[in-house]
mmCIF file of C-alpha atoms in Angstrom:
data_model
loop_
_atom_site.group_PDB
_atom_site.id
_atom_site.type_symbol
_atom_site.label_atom_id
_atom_site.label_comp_id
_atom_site.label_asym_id
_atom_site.label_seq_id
_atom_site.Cartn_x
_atom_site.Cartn_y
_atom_site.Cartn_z
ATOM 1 C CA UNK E 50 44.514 46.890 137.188
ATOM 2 C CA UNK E 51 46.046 45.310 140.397
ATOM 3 C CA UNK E 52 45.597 45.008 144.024
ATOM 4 C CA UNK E 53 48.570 45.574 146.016
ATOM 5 C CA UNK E 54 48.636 42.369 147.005
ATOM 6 C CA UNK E 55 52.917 42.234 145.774
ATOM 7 C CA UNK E 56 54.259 38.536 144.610
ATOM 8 C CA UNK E 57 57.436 38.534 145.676
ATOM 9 C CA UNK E 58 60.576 40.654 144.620
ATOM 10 C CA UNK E 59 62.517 40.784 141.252
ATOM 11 C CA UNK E 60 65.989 41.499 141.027
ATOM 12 C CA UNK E 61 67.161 44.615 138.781
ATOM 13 C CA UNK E 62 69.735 42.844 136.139
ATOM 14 C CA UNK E 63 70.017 46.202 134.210
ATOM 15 C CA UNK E 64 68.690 49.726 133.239
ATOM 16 C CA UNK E 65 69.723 51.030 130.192
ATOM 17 C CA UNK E 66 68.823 54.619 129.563
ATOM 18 C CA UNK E 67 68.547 56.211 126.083
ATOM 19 C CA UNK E 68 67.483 59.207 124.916
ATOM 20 C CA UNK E 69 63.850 59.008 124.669
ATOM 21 C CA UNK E 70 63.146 55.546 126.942
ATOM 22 C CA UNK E 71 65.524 53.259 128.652
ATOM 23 C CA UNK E 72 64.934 49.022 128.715
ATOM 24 C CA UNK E 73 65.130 47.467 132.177
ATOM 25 C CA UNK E 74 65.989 43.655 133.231
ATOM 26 C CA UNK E 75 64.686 42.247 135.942
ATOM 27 C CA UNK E 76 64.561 38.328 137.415
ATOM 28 C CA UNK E 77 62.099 37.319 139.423
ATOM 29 C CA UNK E 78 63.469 35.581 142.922
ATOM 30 C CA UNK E 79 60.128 33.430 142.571
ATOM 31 C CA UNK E 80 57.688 31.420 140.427
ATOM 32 C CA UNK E 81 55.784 33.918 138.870
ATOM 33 C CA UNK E 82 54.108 31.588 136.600
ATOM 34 C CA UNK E 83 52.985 32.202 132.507
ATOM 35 C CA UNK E 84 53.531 35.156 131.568
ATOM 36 C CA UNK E 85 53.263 36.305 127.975
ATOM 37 C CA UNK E 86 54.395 39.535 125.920
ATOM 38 C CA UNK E 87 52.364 42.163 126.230
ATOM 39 C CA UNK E 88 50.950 41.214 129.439
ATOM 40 C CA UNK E 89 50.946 44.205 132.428
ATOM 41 C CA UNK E 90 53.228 43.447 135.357
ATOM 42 C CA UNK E 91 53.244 46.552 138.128
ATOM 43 C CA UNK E 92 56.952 47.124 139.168
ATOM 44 C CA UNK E 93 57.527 48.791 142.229
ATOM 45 C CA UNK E 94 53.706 49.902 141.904
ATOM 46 C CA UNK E 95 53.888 51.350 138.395
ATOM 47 C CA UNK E 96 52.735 49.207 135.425
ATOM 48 C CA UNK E 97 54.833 47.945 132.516
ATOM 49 C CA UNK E 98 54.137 46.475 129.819
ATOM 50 C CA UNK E 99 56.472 42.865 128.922
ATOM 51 C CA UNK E 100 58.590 43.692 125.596
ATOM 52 C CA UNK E 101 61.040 40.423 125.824
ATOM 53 C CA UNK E 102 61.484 37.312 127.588
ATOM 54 C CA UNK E 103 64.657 35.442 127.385
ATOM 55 C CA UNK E 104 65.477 32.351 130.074
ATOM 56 C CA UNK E 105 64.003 33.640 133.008
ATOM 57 C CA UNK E 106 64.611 37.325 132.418
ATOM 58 C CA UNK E 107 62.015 39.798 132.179
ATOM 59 C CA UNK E 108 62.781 43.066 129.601
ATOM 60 C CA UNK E 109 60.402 46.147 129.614
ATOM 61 C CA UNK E 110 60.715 49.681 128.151
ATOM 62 C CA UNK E 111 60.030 52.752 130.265
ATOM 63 C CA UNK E 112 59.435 55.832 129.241
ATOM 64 C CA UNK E 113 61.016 59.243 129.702
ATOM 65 C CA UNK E 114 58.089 60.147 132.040
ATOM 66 C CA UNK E 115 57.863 57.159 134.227
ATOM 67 C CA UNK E 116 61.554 57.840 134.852
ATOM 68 C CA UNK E 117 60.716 61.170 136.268
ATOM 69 C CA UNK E 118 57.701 60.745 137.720
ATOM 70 C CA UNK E 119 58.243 57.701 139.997
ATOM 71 C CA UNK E 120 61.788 56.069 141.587
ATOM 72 C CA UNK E 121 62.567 53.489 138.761
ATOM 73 C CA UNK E 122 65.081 55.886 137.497
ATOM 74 C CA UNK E 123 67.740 55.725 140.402
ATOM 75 C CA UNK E 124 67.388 51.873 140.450
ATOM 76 C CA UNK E 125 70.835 49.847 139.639
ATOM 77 C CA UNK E 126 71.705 46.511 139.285
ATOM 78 C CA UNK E 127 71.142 44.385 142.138
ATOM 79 C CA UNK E 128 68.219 46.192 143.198
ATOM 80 C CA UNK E 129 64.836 45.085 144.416
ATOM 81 C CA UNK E 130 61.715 45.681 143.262
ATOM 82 C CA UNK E 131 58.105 44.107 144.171
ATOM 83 C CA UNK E 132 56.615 42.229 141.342
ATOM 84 C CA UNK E 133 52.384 41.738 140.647
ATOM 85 C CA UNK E 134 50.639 40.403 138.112
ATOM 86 C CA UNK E 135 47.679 42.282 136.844
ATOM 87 C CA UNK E 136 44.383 41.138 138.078
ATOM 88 C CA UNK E 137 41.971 38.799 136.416
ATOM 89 C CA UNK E 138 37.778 39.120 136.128
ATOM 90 C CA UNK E 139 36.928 36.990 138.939
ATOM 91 C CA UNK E 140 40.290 37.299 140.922
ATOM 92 C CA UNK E 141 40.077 38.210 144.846
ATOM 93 C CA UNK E 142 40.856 41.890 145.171
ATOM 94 C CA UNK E 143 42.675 41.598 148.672
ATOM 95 C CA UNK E 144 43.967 44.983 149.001
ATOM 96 C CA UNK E 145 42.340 48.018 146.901
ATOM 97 C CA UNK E 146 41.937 48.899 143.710
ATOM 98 C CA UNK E 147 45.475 50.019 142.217
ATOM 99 C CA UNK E 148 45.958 51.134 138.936
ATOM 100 C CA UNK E 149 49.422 51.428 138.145
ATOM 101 C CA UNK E 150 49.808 54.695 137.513
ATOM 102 C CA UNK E 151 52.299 56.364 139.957
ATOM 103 C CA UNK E 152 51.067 59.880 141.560
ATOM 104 C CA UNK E 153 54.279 60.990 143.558
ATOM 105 C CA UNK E 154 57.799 60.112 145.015
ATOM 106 C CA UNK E 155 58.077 59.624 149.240
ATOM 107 C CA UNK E 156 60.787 59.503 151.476
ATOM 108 C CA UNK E 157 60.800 57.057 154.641
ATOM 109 C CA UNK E 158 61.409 59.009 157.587
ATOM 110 C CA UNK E 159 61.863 57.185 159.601
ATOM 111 C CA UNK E 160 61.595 53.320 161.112
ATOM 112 C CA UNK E 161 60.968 51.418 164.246
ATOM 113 C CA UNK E 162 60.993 47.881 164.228
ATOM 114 C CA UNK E 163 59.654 45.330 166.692
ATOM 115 C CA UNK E 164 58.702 41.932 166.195
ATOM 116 C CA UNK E 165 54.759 41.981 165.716
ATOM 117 C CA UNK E 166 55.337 44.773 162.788
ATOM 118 C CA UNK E 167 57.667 47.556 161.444
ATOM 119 C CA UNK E 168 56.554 51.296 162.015
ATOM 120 C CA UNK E 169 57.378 53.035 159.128
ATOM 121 C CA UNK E 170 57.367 56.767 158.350
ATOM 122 C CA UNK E 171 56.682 58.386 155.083
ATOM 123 C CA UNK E 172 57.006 62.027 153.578
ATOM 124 C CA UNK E 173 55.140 62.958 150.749
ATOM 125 C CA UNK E 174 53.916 66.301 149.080
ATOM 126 C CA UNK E 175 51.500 68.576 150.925
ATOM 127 C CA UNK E 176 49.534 69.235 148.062
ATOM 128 C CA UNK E 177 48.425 65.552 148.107
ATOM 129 C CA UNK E 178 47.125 65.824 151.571
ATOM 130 C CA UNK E 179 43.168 65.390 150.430
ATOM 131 C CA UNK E 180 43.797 62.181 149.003
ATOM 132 C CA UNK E 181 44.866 60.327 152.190
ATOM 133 C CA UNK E 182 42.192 59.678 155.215
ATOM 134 C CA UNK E 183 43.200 58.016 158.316
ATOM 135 C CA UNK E 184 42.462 54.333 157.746
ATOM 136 C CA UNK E 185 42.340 54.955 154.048
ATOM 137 C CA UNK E 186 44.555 53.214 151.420
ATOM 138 C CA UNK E 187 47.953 54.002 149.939
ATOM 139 C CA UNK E 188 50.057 51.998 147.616
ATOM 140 C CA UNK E 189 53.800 52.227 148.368
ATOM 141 C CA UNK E 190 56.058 50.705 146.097
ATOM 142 C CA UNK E 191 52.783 49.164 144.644
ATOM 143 C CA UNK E 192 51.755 47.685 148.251
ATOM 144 C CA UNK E 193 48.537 48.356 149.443
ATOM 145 C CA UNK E 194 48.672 49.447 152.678
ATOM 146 C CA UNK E 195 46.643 51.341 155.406
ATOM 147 C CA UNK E 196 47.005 54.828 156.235
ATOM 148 C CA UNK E 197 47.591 56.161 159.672
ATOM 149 C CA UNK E 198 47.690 59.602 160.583
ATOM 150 C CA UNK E 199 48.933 60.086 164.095
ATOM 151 C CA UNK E 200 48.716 62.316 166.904
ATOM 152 C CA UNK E 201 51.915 65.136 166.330
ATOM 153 C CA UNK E 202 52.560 64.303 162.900
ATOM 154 C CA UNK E 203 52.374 66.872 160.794
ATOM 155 C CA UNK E 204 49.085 65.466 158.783
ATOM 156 C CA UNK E 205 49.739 67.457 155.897
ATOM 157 C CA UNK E 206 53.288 65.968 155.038
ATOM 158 C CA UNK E 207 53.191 62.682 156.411
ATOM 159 C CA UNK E 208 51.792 59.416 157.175
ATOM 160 C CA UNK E 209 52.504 55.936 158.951
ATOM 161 C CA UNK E 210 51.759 52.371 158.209
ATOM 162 C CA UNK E 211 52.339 49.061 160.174
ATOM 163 C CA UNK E 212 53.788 46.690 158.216
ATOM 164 C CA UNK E 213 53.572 42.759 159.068
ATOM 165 C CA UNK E 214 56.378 40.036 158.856
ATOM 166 C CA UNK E 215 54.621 38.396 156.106
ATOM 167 C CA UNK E 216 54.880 41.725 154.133
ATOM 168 C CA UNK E 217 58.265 42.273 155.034
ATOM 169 C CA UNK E 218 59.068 38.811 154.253
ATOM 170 C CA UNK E 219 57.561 39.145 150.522
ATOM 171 C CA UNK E 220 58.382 42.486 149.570
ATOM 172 C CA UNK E 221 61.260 44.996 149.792
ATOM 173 C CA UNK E 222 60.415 46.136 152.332
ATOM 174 C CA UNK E 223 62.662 44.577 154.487
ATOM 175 C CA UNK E 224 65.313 46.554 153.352
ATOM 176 C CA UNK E 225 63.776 49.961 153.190
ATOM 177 C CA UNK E 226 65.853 52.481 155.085
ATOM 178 C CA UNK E 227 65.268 56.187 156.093
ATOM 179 C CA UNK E 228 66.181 58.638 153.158
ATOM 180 C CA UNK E 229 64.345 55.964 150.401
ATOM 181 C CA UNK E 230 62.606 57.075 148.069
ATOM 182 C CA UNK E 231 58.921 55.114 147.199
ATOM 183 C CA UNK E 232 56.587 55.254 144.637
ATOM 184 C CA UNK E 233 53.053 56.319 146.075
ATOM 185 C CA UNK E 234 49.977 55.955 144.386
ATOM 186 C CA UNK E 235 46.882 57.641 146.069
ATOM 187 C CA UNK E 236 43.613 56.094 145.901
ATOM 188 C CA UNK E 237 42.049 56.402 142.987
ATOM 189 C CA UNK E 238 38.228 56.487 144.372
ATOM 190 C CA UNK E 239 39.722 59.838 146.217
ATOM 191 C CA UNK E 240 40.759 61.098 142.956
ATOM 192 C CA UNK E 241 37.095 60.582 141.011
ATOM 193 C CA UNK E 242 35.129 62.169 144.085
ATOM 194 C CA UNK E 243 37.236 65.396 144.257
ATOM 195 C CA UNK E 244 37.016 65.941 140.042
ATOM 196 C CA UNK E 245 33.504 65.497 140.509
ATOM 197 C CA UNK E 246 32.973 67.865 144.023
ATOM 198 C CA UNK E 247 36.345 69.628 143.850
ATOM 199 C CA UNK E 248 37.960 70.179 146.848
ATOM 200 C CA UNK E 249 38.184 73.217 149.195
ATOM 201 C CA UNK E 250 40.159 73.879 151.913
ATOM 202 C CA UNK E 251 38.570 74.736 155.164
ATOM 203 C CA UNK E 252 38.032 78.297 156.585
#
């Protein structure tokens, strides 16, 4: 379990791809404190598990279906990627409840920057559109962040959040550009209330 509440940002140092899994590298540009194998790290929002450690240098294995399902698979060496530790019984839970679990790939459609925030612009599927409420949470890229739905956009395909210079600062954010693709995980209290009501569309 985390919060979207992102570290700082790891550098990729490899992904090697097999048949059935592929191991990725990463170094952390920060000091991420103890960390021990087996312990749950969320990479770009979607959780691995620690295999190896060796002088800095994280190693985990991902599977055949994270690679599809979320962006980790098009990442090369030299990439970013935001880095949090899994949360603790009695830890602050400053953003929302994130589990780890990726739900879809977005695009960033676009960008404006000013000095108080960036404006950025996501795509993502329309058949996720129930899960996302104007001044509801999102995880991009495993930051929690707050939706905003605005006047023109197409609500059903897209979505906008303001990010701050801290955030920018600490995450990859900074270097997102339009055509990205980010890992988006919906919130996951959305997800329990429509198994248990189901969801309809309107008439």
């Amino acid at each position: 379990m985390f919060t979207g509440l992102v570290l700082g940002t790891a550098k990729v140092v490899a992904l090697v791809k097999k048949k059935t899994t592929a191991n990725l590298a990463l170094t952390p540009n920060f000091k991420l404190g103890k960390v021990s194998l087996g312990d749950s790290l969320a990479i770009n929002g979607c959780c691995l598990t620690v295999a190896k450690k060796n002088k800095g240098t994280l190693f985990f294995d991902v599977s055949t279906e994270t690679l599809k399902r979320t962006s980790l698979g098009a990442k090369q060496k030299g990439d970013l990627v935001n880095l949090e530790k899994s949360l603790r019984l009695g830890d602050r839970l400053g953003g929302h409840l994130v589990l780890g679990h990726v739900d879809d790939v977005g695009k960033v459609s676009g960008i404006k920057k000013n000095k108080k925030f960036w404006e950025i612009e996501f795509v993502y599927s329309q058949k996720d559109a129930r899960y996302l409420v104007s001044k509801g949470c999102i995880t991009v890229d495993g930051v929690s962040l707050t939706v905003n739905l605005k006047k023109g956009l197409h609500q059903d395909s897209r979505f906008v959040v303001y990010v701050i210079p801290h955030t920018l600062k600490w995450t990859t954010f900074h270097a997102l550009k339009k055509g990205d693709a980010v890992n988006l995980e919906y919130d996951i209290i959305a997800k329990y209330v429509e198994k248990k009501y189901g969801f309809k569309k309107p008439h």
